[in-house]
Amino acid sequence: MATRNFGVWGLSSAATAGLAVGVLVALTAQQRRFEALRLRVARVEGTDVRDTRLAEQQRLQTYLLDKALDDPDLAEVMSTINEVDLTRRRQYLFANAMYTNALLAYRVGVVSWEELHGHLRIICRNHIFRDYWDATRHHRASLKDASDEARVGQMMDTIIRDLDEADTEEWWVVGEPPTE
Protein backbone atom coordinates (compact mmCIF):
# COMPACT_ATOMS: atom_id res chain seq x y z
CA MET A 1 0.00 0.00 0.00
CA ALA A 2 1.31 3.38 -0.96
CA THR A 3 1.20 6.47 1.26
CA ARG A 4 0.27 9.82 -0.09
CA ASN A 5 2.66 12.62 0.52
CA PHE A 6 0.96 16.01 0.48
CA GLY A 7 4.22 17.90 0.42
CA VAL A 8 4.16 19.38 3.90
CA TRP A 9 6.51 16.83 5.42
CA GLY A 10 8.79 17.07 2.49
CA LEU A 11 9.57 20.77 2.89
CA SER A 12 13.13 21.86 3.26
CA SER A 13 14.27 23.32 6.56
CA ALA A 14 14.49 26.78 4.93
CA ALA A 15 10.90 26.54 3.74
CA THR A 16 9.78 25.35 7.17
CA ALA A 17 11.59 28.25 8.81
CA GLY A 18 10.00 30.66 6.34
CA LEU A 19 6.57 29.27 7.09
CA ALA A 20 7.19 29.60 10.84
CA VAL A 21 8.33 33.21 10.44
CA GLY A 22 5.22 33.97 8.40
CA VAL A 23 2.99 32.50 11.10
CA LEU A 24 4.82 34.48 13.79
CA VAL A 25 4.45 37.73 11.81
CA ALA A 26 0.73 37.07 11.35
CA LEU A 27 0.28 36.28 15.06
CA THR A 28 2.21 39.41 16.08
CA ALA A 29 0.06 41.58 13.81
CA GLN A 30 -3.08 39.97 15.18
CA GLN A 31 -1.87 40.53 18.75
CA ARG A 32 -1.21 44.21 18.01
CA ARG A 33 -4.70 44.63 16.55
CA PHE A 34 -6.18 42.90 19.59
CA GLU A 35 -4.23 45.18 21.96
CA ALA A 36 -5.34 48.29 20.04
CA LEU A 37 -8.97 47.14 20.28
CA ARG A 38 -8.57 46.37 23.99
CA LEU A 39 -7.21 49.89 24.63
CA ARG A 40 -10.02 51.40 22.59
CA VAL A 41 -12.66 49.51 24.60
CA ALA A 42 -10.99 50.60 27.85
CA ARG A 43 -11.13 54.26 26.71
CA VAL A 44 -14.81 53.99 25.78
CA GLU A 45 -15.65 52.30 29.06
CA GLY A 46 -13.72 55.00 30.93
CA THR A 47 -15.68 57.70 29.10
CA ASP A 48 -18.95 55.96 29.97
CA VAL A 49 -17.99 55.88 33.64
CA ARG A 50 -17.05 59.57 33.56
CA ASP A 51 -20.30 60.51 31.82
CA THR A 52 -22.28 58.46 34.32
CA ARG A 53 -20.55 60.23 37.19
CA LEU A 54 -21.18 63.64 35.61
CA ALA A 55 -24.87 62.79 35.17
CA GLU A 56 -25.14 61.62 38.77
CA GLN A 57 -23.46 64.84 39.93
CA GLN A 58 -25.97 66.84 37.90
CA ARG A 59 -28.87 64.93 39.49
CA LEU A 60 -27.50 65.70 42.94
CA GLN A 61 -27.00 69.37 42.01
CA THR A 62 -30.58 69.54 40.73
CA TYR A 63 -31.86 67.97 43.94
CA LEU A 64 -29.97 70.55 46.03
CA LEU A 65 -31.22 73.34 43.79
CA ASP A 66 -34.81 72.18 44.21
CA LYS A 67 -34.38 72.25 47.98
CA ALA A 68 -32.86 75.73 47.82
CA LEU A 69 -35.61 77.08 45.57
CA ASP A 70 -38.25 75.74 47.96
CA ASP A 71 -36.63 77.12 51.11
CA PRO A 72 -35.23 80.68 51.29
CA ASP A 73 -32.95 79.71 54.19
CA LEU A 74 -31.32 77.00 52.08
CA ALA A 75 -31.11 79.32 49.08
CA GLU A 76 -29.05 81.65 51.22
CA VAL A 77 -26.60 78.84 51.90
CA MET A 78 -26.33 77.79 48.26
CA SER A 79 -25.88 81.31 46.89
CA THR A 80 -22.57 83.11 47.22
CA ILE A 81 -24.04 86.45 46.20
CA ASN A 82 -25.21 88.35 49.25
CA GLU A 83 -26.26 91.69 47.78
CA VAL A 84 -29.49 90.47 46.22
CA ASP A 85 -33.03 90.05 47.46
CA LEU A 86 -34.73 86.68 47.80
CA THR A 87 -36.37 86.78 44.36
CA ARG A 88 -33.13 87.68 42.60
CA ARG A 89 -31.23 85.00 44.57
CA ARG A 90 -33.67 82.36 43.37
CA GLN A 91 -33.38 83.67 39.81
CA TYR A 92 -29.58 83.47 40.00
CA LEU A 93 -29.74 79.93 41.31
CA PHE A 94 -32.00 78.99 38.41
CA ALA A 95 -29.67 80.76 35.96
CA ASN A 96 -26.81 78.71 37.36
CA ALA A 97 -28.85 75.54 36.86
CA MET A 98 -29.50 76.48 33.21
CA TYR A 99 -25.82 77.13 32.62
CA THR A 100 -24.59 73.94 34.34
CA ASN A 101 -27.16 71.92 32.43
CA ALA A 102 -25.85 73.29 29.13
CA LEU A 103 -22.27 72.64 30.24
CA LEU A 104 -23.09 69.04 31.17
CA ALA A 105 -24.89 68.48 27.87
CA TYR A 106 -21.68 69.47 26.09
CA ARG A 107 -19.41 67.45 28.38
CA VAL A 108 -21.31 64.20 27.85
CA GLY A 109 -21.70 64.73 24.11
CA VAL A 110 -25.43 65.45 23.94
CA VAL A 111 -24.70 68.71 22.10
CA SER A 112 -21.77 69.70 19.91
CA TRP A 113 -19.64 72.82 20.42
CA GLU A 114 -21.65 74.65 17.75
CA GLU A 115 -24.99 73.58 19.26
CA LEU A 116 -23.80 74.72 22.69
CA HIS A 117 -22.92 78.10 21.20
CA GLY A 118 -26.43 78.47 19.80
CA HIS A 119 -28.02 77.43 23.08
CA LEU A 120 -25.90 79.84 25.11
CA ARG A 121 -26.65 82.65 22.67
CA ILE A 122 -30.36 82.19 23.51
CA ILE A 123 -29.68 82.16 27.26
CA CYS A 124 -27.59 85.33 26.97
CA ARG A 125 -30.55 87.25 25.62
CA ASN A 126 -32.08 87.25 29.10
CA HIS A 127 -31.11 90.27 31.22
CA ILE A 128 -31.40 88.33 34.51
CA PHE A 129 -29.04 85.68 33.21
CA ARG A 130 -26.60 88.39 32.15
CA ASP A 131 -26.79 89.96 35.61
CA TYR A 132 -26.09 86.53 37.11
CA TRP A 133 -23.17 86.01 34.74
CA ASP A 134 -21.67 89.34 35.68
CA ALA A 135 -22.22 88.79 39.42
CA THR A 136 -20.42 85.44 39.27
CA ARG A 137 -17.45 86.55 37.16
CA HIS A 138 -15.11 86.11 40.13
CA HIS A 139 -16.21 82.46 40.40
CA ARG A 140 -14.63 81.72 37.04
CA ALA A 141 -11.37 83.55 37.69
CA SER A 142 -9.59 80.48 39.10
CA LEU A 143 -10.57 78.02 36.37
CA LYS A 144 -7.74 76.50 34.37
CA ASP A 145 -7.83 77.90 30.84
CA ALA A 146 -7.85 74.45 29.24
CA SER A 147 -10.83 73.18 31.27
CA ASP A 148 -14.21 72.71 29.60
CA GLU A 149 -15.83 75.13 32.01
CA ALA A 150 -13.24 77.85 31.33
CA ARG A 151 -13.60 77.42 27.57
CA VAL A 152 -17.40 77.56 27.80
CA GLY A 153 -17.15 80.62 30.06
CA GLN A 154 -14.90 82.33 27.52
CA MET A 155 -17.42 81.48 24.80
CA MET A 156 -20.18 82.97 26.96
CA ASP A 157 -18.20 86.20 27.47
CA THR A 158 -17.63 86.43 23.71
CA ILE A 159 -21.32 85.86 22.97
CA ILE A 160 -22.35 88.60 25.40
CA ARG A 161 -19.80 91.01 23.92
CA ASP A 162 -20.92 90.16 20.35
CA LEU A 163 -24.58 90.66 21.25
CA ASP A 164 -23.79 94.02 22.89
CA GLU A 165 -21.81 95.19 19.86
CA ALA A 166 -24.23 93.88 17.22
CA ASP A 167 -25.99 96.42 15.04
CA THR A 168 -28.83 94.07 14.21
CA GLU A 169 -31.93 92.84 15.95
CA GLU A 170 -31.37 89.42 14.43
CA TRP A 171 -29.63 88.03 17.53
CA TRP A 172 -29.66 84.47 16.17
CA VAL A 173 -27.02 85.35 13.59
CA VAL A 174 -24.71 87.26 15.94
CA GLY A 175 -21.28 85.76 16.55
CA GLU A 176 -19.61 82.73 15.12
CA PRO A 177 -19.08 79.63 17.19
CA PRO A 178 -15.39 79.35 18.00
CA THR A 179 -13.56 76.30 16.79
CA GLU A 180 -13.24 73.59 19.35
Coordinates of C-alpha atoms in Angstrom, one line a residue:
M1 CA 0.0 0.0 0.0
A2 CA 1.3 3.4 -1.0
T3 CA 1.2 6.5 1.3
R4 CA 0.3 9.8 -0.1
N5 CA 2.7 12.6 0.5
F6 CA 1.0 16.0 0.5
G7 CA 4.2 17.9 0.4
V8 CA 4.2 19.4 3.9
W9 CA 6.5 16.8 5.4
G10 CA 8.8 17.1 2.5
L11 CA 9.6 20.8 2.9
S12 CA 13.1 21.9 3.3
S13 CA 14.3 23.3 6.6
A14 CA 14.5 26.8 4.9
A15 CA 10.9 26.5 3.7
T16 CA 9.8 25.4 7.2
A17 CA 11.6 28.2 8.8
G18 CA 10.0 30.7 6.3
L19 CA 6.6 29.3 7.1
A20 CA 7.2 29.6 10.8
V21 CA 8.3 33.2 10.4
G22 CA 5.2 34.0 8.4
V23 CA 3.0 32.5 11.1
L24 CA 4.8 34.5 13.8
V25 CA 4.5 37.7 11.8
A26 CA 0.7 37.1 11.3
L27 CA 0.3 36.3 15.1
T28 CA 2.2 39.4 16.1
A29 CA 0.1 41.6 13.8
Q30 CA -3.1 40.0 15.2
Q31 CA -1.9 40.5 18.8
R32 CA -1.2 44.2 18.0
R33 CA -4.7 44.6 16.5
F34 CA -6.2 42.9 19.6
E35 CA -4.2 45.2 22.0
A36 CA -5.3 48.3 20.0
L37 CA -9.0 47.1 20.3
R38 CA -8.6 46.4 24.0
L39 CA -7.2 49.9 24.6
R40 CA -10.0 51.4 22.6
V41 CA -12.7 49.5 24.6
A42 CA -11.0 50.6 27.8
R43 CA -11.1 54.3 26.7
V44 CA -14.8 54.0 25.8
E45 CA -15.7 52.3 29.1
G46 CA -13.7 55.0 30.9
T47 CA -15.7 57.7 29.1
D48 CA -18.9 56.0 30.0
V49 CA -18.0 55.9 33.6
R50 CA -17.0 59.6 33.6
D51 CA -20.3 60.5 31.8
T52 CA -22.3 58.5 34.3
R53 CA -20.5 60.2 37.2
L54 CA -21.2 63.6 35.6
A55 CA -24.9 62.8 35.2
E56 CA -25.1 61.6 38.8
Q57 CA -23.5 64.8 39.9
Q58 CA -26.0 66.8 37.9
R59 CA -28.9 64.9 39.5
L60 CA -27.5 65.7 42.9
Q61 CA -27.0 69.4 42.0
T62 CA -30.6 69.5 40.7
Y63 CA -31.9 68.0 43.9
L64 CA -30.0 70.5 46.0
L65 CA -31.2 73.3 43.8
D66 CA -34.8 72.2 44.2
K67 CA -34.4 72.2 48.0
A68 CA -32.9 75.7 47.8
L69 CA -35.6 77.1 45.6
D70 CA -38.3 75.7 48.0
D71 CA -36.6 77.1 51.1
P72 CA -35.2 80.7 51.3
D73 CA -33.0 79.7 54.2
L74 CA -31.3 77.0 52.1
A75 CA -31.1 79.3 49.1
E76 CA -29.1 81.7 51.2
V77 CA -26.6 78.8 51.9
M78 CA -26.3 77.8 48.3
S79 CA -25.9 81.3 46.9
T80 CA -22.6 83.1 47.2
I81 CA -24.0 86.4 46.2
N82 CA -25.2 88.3 49.3
E83 CA -26.3 91.7 47.8
V84 CA -29.5 90.5 46.2
D85 CA -33.0 90.1 47.5
L86 CA -34.7 86.7 47.8
T87 CA -36.4 86.8 44.4
R88 CA -33.1 87.7 42.6
R89 CA -31.2 85.0 44.6
R90 CA -33.7 82.4 43.4
Q91 CA -33.4 83.7 39.8
Y92 CA -29.6 83.5 40.0
L93 CA -29.7 79.9 41.3
F94 CA -32.0 79.0 38.4
A95 CA -29.7 80.8 36.0
N96 CA -26.8 78.7 37.4
A97 CA -28.9 75.5 36.9
M98 CA -29.5 76.5 33.2
Y99 CA -25.8 77.1 32.6
T100 CA -24.6 73.9 34.3
N101 CA -27.2 71.9 32.4
A102 CA -25.9 73.3 29.1
L103 CA -22.3 72.6 30.2
L104 CA -23.1 69.0 31.2
A105 CA -24.9 68.5 27.9
Y106 CA -21.7 69.5 26.1
R107 CA -19.4 67.5 28.4
V108 CA -21.3 64.2 27.9
G109 CA -21.7 64.7 24.1
V110 CA -25.4 65.4 23.9
V111 CA -24.7 68.7 22.1
S112 CA -21.8 69.7 19.9
W113 CA -19.6 72.8 20.4
E114 CA -21.6 74.7 17.7
E115 CA -25.0 73.6 19.3
L116 CA -23.8 74.7 22.7
H117 CA -22.9 78.1 21.2
G118 CA -26.4 78.5 19.8
H119 CA -28.0 77.4 23.1
L120 CA -25.9 79.8 25.1
R121 CA -26.7 82.6 22.7
I122 CA -30.4 82.2 23.5
I123 CA -29.7 82.2 27.3
C124 CA -27.6 85.3 27.0
R125 CA -30.5 87.3 25.6
N126 CA -32.1 87.3 29.1
H127 CA -31.1 90.3 31.2
I128 CA -31.4 88.3 34.5
F129 CA -29.0 85.7 33.2
R130 CA -26.6 88.4 32.2
D131 CA -26.8 90.0 35.6
Y132 CA -26.1 86.5 37.1
W133 CA -23.2 86.0 34.7
D134 CA -21.7 89.3 35.7
A135 CA -22.2 88.8 39.4
T136 CA -20.4 85.4 39.3
R137 CA -17.4 86.6 37.2
H138 CA -15.1 86.1 40.1
H139 CA -16.2 82.5 40.4
R140 CA -14.6 81.7 37.0
A141 CA -11.4 83.5 37.7
S142 CA -9.6 80.5 39.1
L143 CA -10.6 78.0 36.4
K144 CA -7.7 76.5 34.4
D145 CA -7.8 77.9 30.8
A146 CA -7.8 74.5 29.2
S147 CA -10.8 73.2 31.3
D148 CA -14.2 72.7 29.6
E149 CA -15.8 75.1 32.0
A150 CA -13.2 77.9 31.3
R151 CA -13.6 77.4 27.6
V152 CA -17.4 77.6 27.8
G153 CA -17.1 80.6 30.1
Q154 CA -14.9 82.3 27.5
M155 CA -17.4 81.5 24.8
M156 CA -20.2 83.0 27.0
D157 CA -18.2 86.2 27.5
T158 CA -17.6 86.4 23.7
I159 CA -21.3 85.9 23.0
I160 CA -22.4 88.6 25.4
R161 CA -19.8 91.0 23.9
D162 CA -20.9 90.2 20.4
L163 CA -24.6 90.7 21.3
D164 CA -23.8 94.0 22.9
E165 CA -21.8 95.2 19.9
A166 CA -24.2 93.9 17.2
D167 CA -26.0 96.4 15.0
T168 CA -28.8 94.1 14.2
E169 CA -31.9 92.8 16.0
E170 CA -31.4 89.4 14.4
W171 CA -29.6 88.0 17.5
W172 CA -29.7 84.5 16.2
V173 CA -27.0 85.4 13.6
V174 CA -24.7 87.3 15.9
G175 CA -21.3 85.8 16.6
E176 CA -19.6 82.7 15.1
P177 CA -19.1 79.6 17.2
P178 CA -15.4 79.4 18.0
T179 CA -13.6 76.3 16.8
E180 CA -13.2 73.6 19.3

